[in-house]
PDB file of C-alpha atoms in Angstrom:
ATOM      1  CA  MET A  18     124.907  -3.648 -40.925  1.00 45.00           C
ATOM      2  CA  GLY A  19     123.261  -0.330 -41.118  1.00 44.00           C
ATOM      3  CA  GLY A  20     121.333  -1.342 -44.578  1.00 46.00           C
ATOM      4  CA  SER A  21     120.131  -4.520 -42.848  1.00 45.00           C
ATOM      5  CA  THR A  22     118.941  -2.764 -39.609  1.00 44.00           C
ATOM      6  CA  GLU A  23     116.734  -0.224 -41.805  1.00 45.00           C
ATOM      7  CA  THR A  24     115.589  -3.476 -44.088  1.00 43.00           C
ATOM      8  CA  ARG A  25     114.086  -5.075 -40.853  1.00 48.00           C
ATOM      9  CA  GLU A  26     112.506  -1.613 -39.374  1.00 45.00           C
ATOM     10  CA  GLN A  27     110.890  -1.090 -43.425  1.00 45.00           C
ATOM     11  CA  GLY A  28     109.203  -4.578 -42.640  1.00 46.00           C
ATOM     12  CA  GLU A  29     108.152  -4.426 -39.611  1.00 47.00           C
ATOM     13  CA  SER A  30     106.083  -0.906 -40.777  1.00 45.00           C
ATOM     14  CA  GLN A  31     104.570  -2.320 -43.758  1.00 46.00           C
ATOM     15  CA  THR A  32     103.386  -6.022 -41.597  1.00 46.00           C
ATOM     16  CA  ALA A  33     101.801  -3.816 -38.728  1.00 47.00           C
ATOM     17  CA  PRO A  34      97.873  -3.239 -38.779  1.00 48.00           C
ATOM     18  CA  ALA A  35      97.427   0.178 -39.163  1.00 48.00           C
ATOM     19  CA  ARG A  36      94.890   1.499 -35.554  1.00 49.00           C
ATOM     20  CA  ASN A  37      92.177   3.763 -35.973  1.00 48.00           C
ATOM     21  CA  THR A  38      93.189   6.717 -34.306  1.00 46.00           C
ATOM     22  CA  SER A  39      89.083   8.345 -33.961  1.00 45.00           C
ATOM     23  CA  ASP A  40      88.672   5.935 -31.186  1.00 47.00           C
ATOM     24  CA  PRO A  41      90.877   5.910 -29.280  1.00 46.00           C
ATOM     25  CA  SER A  42      89.753   4.261 -26.445  1.00 45.00           C
ATOM     26  CA  PRO A  43      90.297  -0.357 -26.292  1.00 44.00           C
ATOM     27  CA  SER A  44      87.195  -1.490 -26.277  1.00 45.00           C
ATOM     28  CA  ALA A  45      86.974  -0.315 -29.797  1.00 44.00           C
ATOM     29  CA  GLU A  46      89.206  -2.670 -30.986  1.00 47.00           C
ATOM     30  CA  ARG A  47      86.908  -5.473 -30.859  1.00 51.00           C
ATOM     31  CA  PRO A  48      82.971  -5.919 -29.517  1.00 50.00           C
ATOM     32  CA  SER A  49      81.607  -6.978 -25.764  1.00 49.00           C
ATOM     33  CA  THR A  50      80.444  -9.978 -25.056  1.00 51.00           C
ATOM     34  CA  ALA A  51      79.664  -9.252 -20.984  1.00 50.00           C
ATOM     35  CA  PRO A  52      75.853  -8.579 -20.112  1.00 53.00           C
ATOM     36  CA  SER A  53      74.786  -5.643 -19.028  1.00 56.00           C
ATOM     37  CA  ALA A  54      74.037  -5.009 -15.150  1.00 54.00           C
ATOM     38  CA  PRO A  55      70.336  -5.649 -13.919  1.00 54.00           C
ATOM     39  CA  LYS A  56      68.875  -1.742 -12.808  1.00 57.00           C
ATOM     40  CA  GLU A  57      67.931  -1.567  -9.218  1.00 54.00           C
ATOM     41  CA  PRO A  58      64.051  -0.888  -9.124  1.00 52.00           C
ATOM     42  CA  ALA A  59      63.191   2.325  -7.762  1.00 54.00           C
ATOM     43  CA  VAL A  60      62.523   1.942  -3.601  1.00 48.00           C
ATOM     44  CA  PRO A  61      59.147   2.683  -2.577  1.00 50.00           C
ATOM     45  CA  THR A  62      58.715   5.151   0.511  1.00 48.00           C
ATOM     46  CA  PHE A  63      55.730   4.724   3.452  1.00 46.00           C
ATOM     47  CA  THR A  64      54.153   7.574   4.386  1.00 50.00           C
ATOM     48  CA  PHE A  65      52.421   7.957   7.780  1.00 47.00           C
ATOM     49  CA  THR A  66      49.144   9.397   6.733  1.00 51.00           C
ATOM     50  CA  PRO A  67      46.489  10.813   9.985  1.00 51.00           C
ATOM     51  CA  ALA A  68      43.031  10.038   8.824  1.00 51.00           C
ATOM     52  CA  GLY A  69      41.802  13.623   7.548  1.00 52.00           C
ATOM     53  CA  LYS A  70      45.343  15.088   7.153  1.00 50.00           C
ATOM     54  CA  THR A  71      47.487  15.976   3.310  1.00 50.00           C
ATOM     55  CA  PRO A  72      51.037  13.677   3.549  1.00 49.00           C
ATOM     56  CA  SER A  73      53.806  15.818   3.583  1.00 47.00           C
ATOM     57  CA  ALA A  74      57.516  14.830   2.999  1.00 43.00           C
ATOM     58  CA  ALA A  75      58.362  15.174   6.853  1.00 41.00           C
ATOM     59  CA  ALA A  76      56.356  12.142   7.445  1.00 44.00           C
ATOM     60  CA  ARG A  77      58.137   9.628   5.156  1.00 47.00           C
ATOM     61  CA  VAL A  78      59.890   7.195   6.243  1.00 45.00           C
ATOM     62  CA  GLU A  79      62.568   5.165   3.925  1.00 46.00           C
ATOM     63  CA  PRO A  80      61.901   1.438   4.394  1.00 47.00           C
ATOM     64  CA  ALA A  81      65.588   1.232   4.769  1.00 47.00           C
ATOM     65  CA  SER A  82      65.303   2.653   8.669  1.00 47.00           C
ATOM     66  CA  LEU A  83      62.180   0.084   9.451  1.00 45.00           C
ATOM     67  CA  LEU A  84      64.378  -3.379   7.789  1.00 45.00           C
ATOM     68  CA  ALA A  85      67.465  -2.101  10.085  1.00 47.00           C
ATOM     69  CA  SER A  86      65.260  -1.929  12.894  1.00 47.00           C
ATOM     70  CA  GLY A  87      64.313  -5.635  12.179  1.00 49.00           C
ATOM     71  CA  ALA A  88      60.687  -4.492  11.455  1.00 48.00           C
ATOM     72  CA  THR A  89      58.662  -6.098   9.409  1.00 49.00           C
ATOM     73  CA  PRO A  90      55.552  -4.349   6.399  1.00 48.00           C
ATOM     74  CA  GLY A  91      52.957  -3.301   8.367  1.00 48.00           C
ATOM     75  CA  GLU A  92      54.969  -2.551  11.960  1.00 48.00           C
ATOM     76  CA  THR A  93      56.049   0.303  13.381  1.00 48.00           C
ATOM     77  CA  ALA A  94      59.902   0.429  13.531  1.00 47.00           C
ATOM     78  CA  PRO A  95      61.442   2.335  16.387  1.00 49.00           C
ATOM     79  CA  ALA A  96      62.963   5.745  15.783  1.00 46.00           C
ATOM     80  CA  SER A  97      66.586   5.995  15.663  1.00 47.00           C
ATOM     81  CA  GLN A  98      67.977   9.270  15.735  1.00 49.00           C
ATOM     82  CA  ASP A  99      67.329  10.690  12.574  1.00 50.00           C
ATOM     83  CA  ASP A 100      63.182   8.853  13.090  1.00 52.00           C
ATOM     84  CA  ARG A 101      62.722  10.343  16.024  1.00 57.00           C
ATOM     85  CA  PRO A 102      61.032  14.043  15.263  1.00 58.00           C
ATOM     86  CA  ILE A 103      59.007  12.398  12.374  1.00 61.00           C
ATOM     87  CA  ALA A 104      57.677   9.622  14.484  1.00 60.00           C
ATOM     88  CA  ALA A 105      56.894  12.593  17.064  1.00 64.00           C
ATOM     89  CA  ALA A 106      55.051  14.500  14.281  1.00 66.00           C
ATOM     90  CA  ALA A 107      53.222  11.410  13.941  1.00 68.00           C
ATOM     91  CA  ALA A 108      52.247  10.577  16.444  1.00 70.00           C
ATOM     92  CA  ALA A 109      51.283  14.131  17.741  1.00 70.00           C
ATOM     93  CA  ALA A 110      48.987  13.941  14.831  1.00 69.00           C
ATOM     94  CA  ALA A 111      47.263  10.697  15.479  1.00 68.00           C
ATOM     95  CA  ALA A 112      45.973  12.354  18.929  1.00 66.00           C
ATOM     96  CA  GLU A 113      44.867  14.722  17.301  1.00 65.00           C
ATOM     97  CA  GLU A 114      42.826  12.766  15.528  1.00 63.00           C
ATOM     98  CA  ASP A 115      41.858  10.780  18.142  1.00 59.00           C
ATOM     99  CA  HIS A 116      40.996  13.788  20.403  1.00 54.00           C
ATOM    100  CA  HIS A 117      38.568  15.196  17.507  1.00 53.00           C
ATOM    101  CA  HIS A 118      36.441  11.933  16.726  1.00 50.00           C
ATOM    102  CA  THR A 119      36.233  11.697  21.035  1.00 53.00           C
ATOM    103  CA  ALA A 120      34.800  15.085  20.836  1.00 48.00           C
ATOM    104  CA  SER A 121      32.358  14.462  17.642  1.00 48.00           C
ATOM    105  CA  ASN A 122      28.749  15.179  17.732  1.00 50.00           C
ATOM    106  CA  GLY A 123      26.260  12.080  17.534  1.00 50.00           C
ATOM    107  CA  HIS A 124      26.195  12.642  13.673  1.00 52.00           C
ATOM    108  CA  GLU A 125      29.939  12.670  13.468  1.00 55.00           C
ATOM    109  CA  ALA A 126      30.062   9.212  15.412  1.00 51.00           C
ATOM    110  CA  ALA A 127      26.902   7.918  13.351  1.00 51.00           C
ATOM    111  CA  ASP A 128      29.355   8.205   9.886  1.00 56.00           C
ATOM    112  CA  ILE A 129      32.507   6.803  11.538  1.00 52.00           C
ATOM    113  CA  LEU A 130      30.480   3.513  13.265  1.00 51.00           C
ATOM    114  CA  GLY A 131      27.622   3.308  10.517  1.00 54.00           C
ATOM    115  CA  GLU A 132      24.141   3.620  10.373  1.00 53.00           C
ATOM    116  CA  GLU A 133      23.035   0.631  12.432  1.00 57.00           C
ATOM    117  CA  ASP A 134      25.666   0.941  14.996  1.00 59.00           C
ATOM    118  CA  ALA A 135      24.527   4.400  16.125  1.00 59.00           C
ATOM    119  CA  SER A 136      21.529   5.743  16.185  1.00 66.00           C
ATOM    120  CA  THR A 137      20.514   9.186  17.065  1.00 70.00           C
ATOM    121  CA  ALA A 138      16.652   9.214  17.578  1.00 73.00           C
ATOM    122  CA  ASP A 139      14.577  10.149  20.244  1.00 78.00           C
ATOM    123  CA  TRP A 140      11.690   7.994  20.830  1.00 79.00           C
ATOM    124  CA  LYS A 141       8.855   9.739  22.666  1.00 81.00           C
ATOM    125  CA  PRO A 142       5.897   7.922  24.128  1.00 80.00           C
ATOM    126  CA  VAL A 143       2.248   7.333  21.868  1.00 84.00           C
ATOM    127  CA  VAL A 144       0.505   7.853  25.257  1.00 85.00           C
ATOM    128  CA  GLU A 145       1.861   9.530  28.703  1.00 83.00           C
ATOM    129  CA  LEU A 146       0.754   7.716  31.550  1.00 83.00           C
ATOM    130  CA  ASP A 147       0.207   9.626  35.207  1.00 84.00           C
ATOM    131  CA  LEU A 148       1.779   7.860  38.277  1.00 84.00           C
ATOM    132  CA  VAL A 149      -0.999   6.344  39.881  1.00 83.00           C
ATOM    133  CA  GLU A 150      -0.492   5.062  44.121  1.00 81.00           C
ATOM    134  CA  THR A 151      -1.706   1.572  44.470  1.00 82.00           C
ATOM    135  CA  LYS A 152      -2.433   0.814  48.253  1.00 84.00           C
ATOM    136  CA  SER A 153      -1.950  -2.060  49.969  1.00 84.00           C
ATOM    137  CA  GLY A 154      -4.380  -2.149  52.576  1.00 86.00           C
ATOM    138  CA  GLU A 155      -2.044  -1.979  54.946  1.00 89.00           C
ATOM    139  CA  GLU A 156      -1.547   2.065  55.387  1.00 90.00           C
ATOM    140  CA  ASP A 157      -4.115   2.321  58.899  1.00 92.00           C
ATOM    141  CA  GLU A 158      -2.214  -0.598  60.013  1.00 94.00           C
ATOM    142  CA  GLU A 159       1.489  -0.737  62.071  1.00 95.00           C
ATOM    143  CA  ALA A 160       3.501  -4.009  61.648  1.00 95.00           C
ATOM    144  CA  VAL A 161       3.471  -5.347  65.961  1.00 95.00           C
ATOM    145  CA  ASP A 162       6.912  -8.407  64.228  1.00 96.00           C
ATOM    146  CA  LYS A 163       7.637 -10.332  61.286  1.00 96.00           C
ATOM    147  CA  PHE A 164       8.922 -13.584  60.070  1.00 97.00           C
ATOM    148  CA  ARG A 165      10.265 -15.131  57.430  1.00 96.00           C
ATOM    149  CA  ALA A 166       9.036 -18.316  56.622  1.00 96.00           C
ATOM    150  CA  LYS A 167       7.284 -21.146  53.988  1.00 97.00           C
ATOM    151  CA  LEU A 168       3.512 -21.724  54.377  1.00 97.00           C
ATOM    152  CA  TYR A 169       1.333 -25.361  54.089  1.00 96.00           C
ATOM    153  CA  ARG A 170      -2.229 -25.591  53.333  1.00 96.00           C
ATOM    154  CA  PHE A 171      -3.909 -28.862  54.247  1.00 95.00           C
ATOM    155  CA  ASP A 172      -6.287 -29.982  51.486  1.00 94.00           C
ATOM    156  CA  LYS A 173      -9.062 -31.948  52.478  1.00 91.00           C
ATOM    157  CA  GLU A 174      -9.909 -33.268  49.511  1.00 91.00           C
ATOM    158  CA  MET A 175      -6.817 -34.372  48.203  1.00 92.00           C
ATOM    159  CA  LYS A 176      -5.571 -35.425  51.986  1.00 92.00           C
ATOM    160  CA  GLU A 177      -2.337 -33.635  51.599  1.00 94.00           C
ATOM    161  CA  TRP A 178      -0.161 -30.811  52.802  1.00 94.00           C
ATOM    162  CA  LYS A 179       0.108 -28.402  49.722  1.00 95.00           C
ATOM    163  CA  GLU A 180       2.404 -25.898  49.649  1.00 95.00           C
ATOM    164  CA  ARG A 181       1.239 -21.906  49.752  1.00 95.00           C
ATOM    165  CA  GLY A 182       4.184 -19.863  49.437  1.00 95.00           C
ATOM    166  CA  THR A 183       7.355 -18.844  50.824  1.00 96.00           C
ATOM    167  CA  GLY A 184       7.889 -14.592  51.912  1.00 96.00           C
ATOM    168  CA  GLU A 185       7.106 -12.809  54.726  1.00 96.00           C
ATOM    169  CA  VAL A 186       4.679 -13.339  57.886  1.00 96.00           C
ATOM    170  CA  LYS A 187       3.165 -10.185  59.672  1.00 97.00           C
ATOM    171  CA  PHE A 188       1.838  -9.346  62.962  1.00 97.00           C
ATOM    172  CA  LEU A 189      -0.662  -6.345  61.720  1.00 96.00           C
ATOM    173  CA  ARG A 190      -2.161  -4.182  64.334  1.00 96.00           C
ATOM    174  CA  HIS A 191      -5.171  -1.383  63.201  1.00 95.00           C
ATOM    175  CA  ARG A 192      -4.618   1.700  65.007  1.00 93.00           C
ATOM    176  CA  GLU A 193      -7.914   2.601  65.230  1.00 93.00           C
ATOM    177  CA  THR A 194      -9.505  -0.910  66.311  1.00 92.00           C
ATOM    178  CA  ARG A 195      -6.523  -1.983  67.835  1.00 93.00           C
ATOM    179  CA  LYS A 196      -7.329  -5.893  66.229  1.00 94.00           C
ATOM    180  CA  VAL A 197      -4.356  -7.729  65.147  1.00 96.00           C
ATOM    181  CA  ARG A 198      -4.146  -9.662  61.826  1.00 96.00           C
ATOM    182  CA  LEU A 199      -1.789 -12.332  60.327  1.00 97.00           C
ATOM    183  CA  LEU A 200      -0.705 -11.676  57.080  1.00 97.00           C
ATOM    184  CA  MET A 201       1.687 -13.375  54.846  1.00 97.00           C
ATOM    185  CA  ARG A 202       2.329 -12.219  50.894  1.00 96.00           C
ATOM    186  CA  ARG A 203       4.664 -14.391  48.725  1.00 95.00           C
ATOM    187  CA  GLN A 204       8.286 -13.198  47.672  1.00 93.00           C
ATOM    188  CA  GLN A 205       8.521 -11.392  44.646  1.00 90.00           C
ATOM    189  CA  THR A 206       4.758 -11.624  43.522  1.00 92.00           C
ATOM    190  CA  LEU A 207       3.450 -10.491  46.742  1.00 92.00           C
ATOM    191  CA  LYS A 208       0.288 -12.729  46.593  1.00 94.00           C
ATOM    192  CA  ILE A 209      -1.026 -12.499  49.397  1.00 95.00           C
ATOM    193  CA  CYS A 210      -1.024 -16.544  50.732  1.00 95.00           C
ATOM    194  CA  ALA A 211      -2.382 -16.379  54.527  1.00 96.00           C
ATOM    195  CA  ASN A 212      -4.737 -13.517  56.066  1.00 97.00           C
ATOM    196  CA  HIS A 213      -6.461 -14.096  59.276  1.00 96.00           C
ATOM    197  CA  PHE A 214      -7.987 -11.914  62.635  1.00 96.00           C
ATOM    198  CA  ILE A 215      -5.994 -13.543  65.599  1.00 96.00           C
ATOM    199  CA  HIS A 216      -8.339 -15.088  67.901  1.00 94.00           C
ATOM    200  CA  PRO A 217      -8.048 -15.846  71.658  1.00 94.00           C
ATOM    201  CA  ALA A 218      -9.086 -19.443  70.974  1.00 93.00           C
ATOM    202  CA  MET A 219      -6.317 -20.365  68.365  1.00 94.00           C
ATOM    203  CA  GLU A 220      -3.520 -22.730  69.276  1.00 93.00           C
ATOM    204  CA  LEU A 221       0.124 -23.440  67.963  1.00 94.00           C
ATOM    205  CA  GLU A 222       0.823 -27.406  68.150  1.00 93.00           C
ATOM    206  CA  GLU A 223       3.674 -28.576  67.218  1.00 89.00           C
ATOM    207  CA  ASN A 224       4.118 -30.167  63.585  1.00 86.00           C
ATOM    208  CA  VAL A 225       4.807 -34.042  63.588  1.00 82.00           C
ATOM    209  CA  GLY A 226       7.117 -33.508  66.678  1.00 80.00           C
ATOM    210  CA  SER A 227       9.406 -31.061  64.920  1.00 88.00           C
ATOM    211  CA  ASP A 228      10.433 -27.202  66.946  1.00 90.00           C
ATOM    212  CA  ARG A 229      10.713 -25.343  63.838  1.00 94.00           C
ATOM    213  CA  SER A 230       7.501 -25.949  62.239  1.00 95.00           C
ATOM    214  CA  TRP A 231       3.992 -25.074  63.763  1.00 96.00           C
ATOM    215  CA  VAL A 232       0.102 -26.082  62.800  1.00 96.00           C
ATOM    216  CA  TRP A 233      -3.135 -23.857  63.667  1.00 96.00           C
ATOM    217  CA  THR A 234      -6.567 -23.645  62.206  1.00 96.00           C
ATOM    218  CA  ALA A 235      -8.008 -20.383  61.915  1.00 96.00           C
ATOM    219  CA  VAL A 236     -10.904 -18.921  59.506  1.00 95.00           C
ATOM    220  CA  ASP A 237      -8.667 -17.419  56.650  1.00 96.00           C
ATOM    221  CA  TYR A 238      -9.197 -14.871  53.624  1.00 96.00           C
ATOM    222  CA  ALA A 239      -6.278 -14.943  51.665  1.00 94.00           C
ATOM    223  CA  ASP A 240      -8.251 -15.627  48.782  1.00 92.00           C
ATOM    224  CA  GLU A 241     -11.363 -13.256  49.494  1.00 90.00           C
ATOM    225  CA  GLU A 242     -13.246 -16.261  50.785  1.00 92.00           C
ATOM    226  CA  ARG A 243     -14.424 -17.297  53.783  1.00 94.00           C
ATOM    227  CA  ASP A 244     -12.230 -20.552  54.447  1.00 94.00           C
ATOM    228  CA  GLU A 245     -11.920 -22.924  57.420  1.00 94.00           C
ATOM    229  CA  ALA A 246      -7.971 -23.948  57.081  1.00 95.00           C
ATOM    230  CA  VAL A 247      -5.594 -25.850  59.018  1.00 96.00           C
ATOM    231  CA  LEU A 248      -2.390 -23.968  58.747  1.00 97.00           C
ATOM    232  CA  ALA A 249       1.308 -24.983  59.006  1.00 96.00           C
ATOM    233  CA  ILE A 250       4.435 -22.566  58.694  1.00 97.00           C
ATOM    234  CA  ARG A 251       8.095 -23.588  59.056  1.00 96.00           C
ATOM    235  CA  PHE A 252      11.270 -21.389  59.989  1.00 96.00           C
ATOM    236  CA  LYS A 253      14.928 -21.686  59.274  1.00 95.00           C
ATOM    237  CA  ASP A 254      15.447 -23.021  63.026  1.00 94.00           C
ATOM    238  CA  SER A 255      14.002 -23.536  66.533  1.00 94.00           C
ATOM    239  CA  GLU A 256      14.996 -20.225  67.713  1.00 96.00           C
ATOM    240  CA  THR A 257      12.649 -18.279  65.350  1.00 96.00           C
ATOM    241  CA  ALA A 258       9.966 -20.930  65.559  1.00 96.00           C
ATOM    242  CA  ALA A 259      10.439 -20.522  69.209  1.00 95.00           C
ATOM    243  CA  ARG A 260      10.031 -16.473  68.655  1.00 96.00           C
ATOM    244  CA  PHE A 261       7.478 -16.650  66.522  1.00 97.00           C
ATOM    245  CA  ARG A 262       5.017 -18.427  68.880  1.00 96.00           C
ATOM    246  CA  GLU A 263       5.502 -16.071  71.372  1.00 96.00           C
ATOM    247  CA  VAL A 264       4.475 -13.127  69.601  1.00 96.00           C
ATOM    248  CA  PHE A 265       1.826 -15.152  68.850  1.00 97.00           C
ATOM    249  CA  ASN A 266       0.460 -15.913  72.128  1.00 96.00           C
ATOM    250  CA  ALA A 267       0.724 -12.830  72.871  1.00 96.00           C
ATOM    251  CA  GLN A 268      -0.930 -10.925  70.340  1.00 96.00           C
ATOM    252  CA  ARG A 269      -3.989 -13.846  71.472  1.00 95.00           C
ATOM    253  CA  GLU A 270      -3.776 -12.609  75.118  1.00 95.00           C
ATOM    254  CA  HIS A 271      -3.741  -8.684  73.378  1.00 95.00           C
ATOM    255  CA  MET A 272      -6.949  -9.581  71.267  1.00 95.00           C
ATOM    256  CA  ARG A 273      -8.318 -11.029  74.297  1.00 94.00           C
ATOM    257  CA  GLN A 274      -8.268  -8.127  76.397  1.00 92.00           C
ATOM    258  CA  GLN A 275     -10.010  -6.245  73.320  1.00 91.00           C
ATOM    259  CA  LEU A 276     -12.862  -8.354  73.252  1.00 89.00           C
ATOM    260  CA  GLU A 277     -13.477  -8.475  77.106  1.00 88.00           C
ATOM    261  CA  ARG A 278     -13.600  -4.396  76.848  1.00 81.00           C
ATOM    262  CA  PRO A 279     -16.696  -4.067  74.720  1.00 73.00           C
ATOM    263  CA  ARG A 280     -18.628  -6.436  77.385  1.00 69.00           C
ATOM    264  CA  GLU A 281     -17.322  -4.914  80.631  1.00 65.00           C
ATOM    265  CA  ALA A 282     -18.889  -1.536  79.156  1.00 63.00           C
ATOM    266  CA  GLU A 283     -22.274  -3.007  78.161  1.00 64.00           C
ATOM    267  CA  GLY A 284     -21.972  -4.598  82.392  1.00 63.00           C
ATOM    268  CA  GLU A 285     -21.510  -1.183  83.222  1.00 66.00           C
ATOM    269  CA  GLU A 286     -24.049  -0.006  80.796  1.00 64.00           C
ATOM    270  CA  GLU A 287     -26.292  -2.055  82.420  1.00 65.00           C
ATOM    271  CA  LYS A 288     -26.467  -1.789  86.187  1.00 63.00           C
ATOM    272  CA  ARG A 289     -26.385   2.196  85.364  1.00 67.00           C
ATOM    273  CA  GLU A 290     -29.894   1.438  84.082  1.00 66.00           C
ATOM    274  CA  ALA A 291     -30.626  -1.015  86.886  1.00 58.00           C
TER     275      ALA A 291
END
């Protein structure tokens, strides 16, 4: 029994392969065929750098914080507890830069906006004109009353009414001679469209039975030439037209008195001479 056991152990020692004692790892027995894991690329960092400032490590925010907050590239992620000091520093730097651009002078604004958008040129007129006082011819007169109306003139050749203009018609009384004239200017252009003295013989007549319009005949000088014109005037309502007629008749009476005074003075002188 003892001899057979020793003989079996010797046989097993002769048939077992010898191990390499220099490499104790199990992988050294056979080459590994498993592929190696790919290396993860380096994750870039986003740096908030205000204009004109030097980037610093304190102003850098890792993309992980952006992705965790749900923001996409190009958006500003809400600040977390760790990112609040960084966001506050970036906001303060941006506010300081905006204030710097707002307080900049014209040359700095030209650099920001471009030469075509901002100009600091100072243009002076080649010829400086002096202010000239223009006279309207109404300086020695006072306005008795004024109305807004539309004026027409009857064309004798065409046998039709033609509009002269819309504007303000005034009764002007001279401060020295006390004569009264009717003056009307067109709106905007102020061109004269009626200019004649009030005469006691003038009478207003209704125009085709209308209570807003009046017709009369006068020796008009609107075009700086004597013109025996037939004029018609129209107002916005009958009340204004009635008031115009009252003022017109009152000035007729005033002119009648002004014309009778020289005659009375001449009669008194004749009596004195006699």
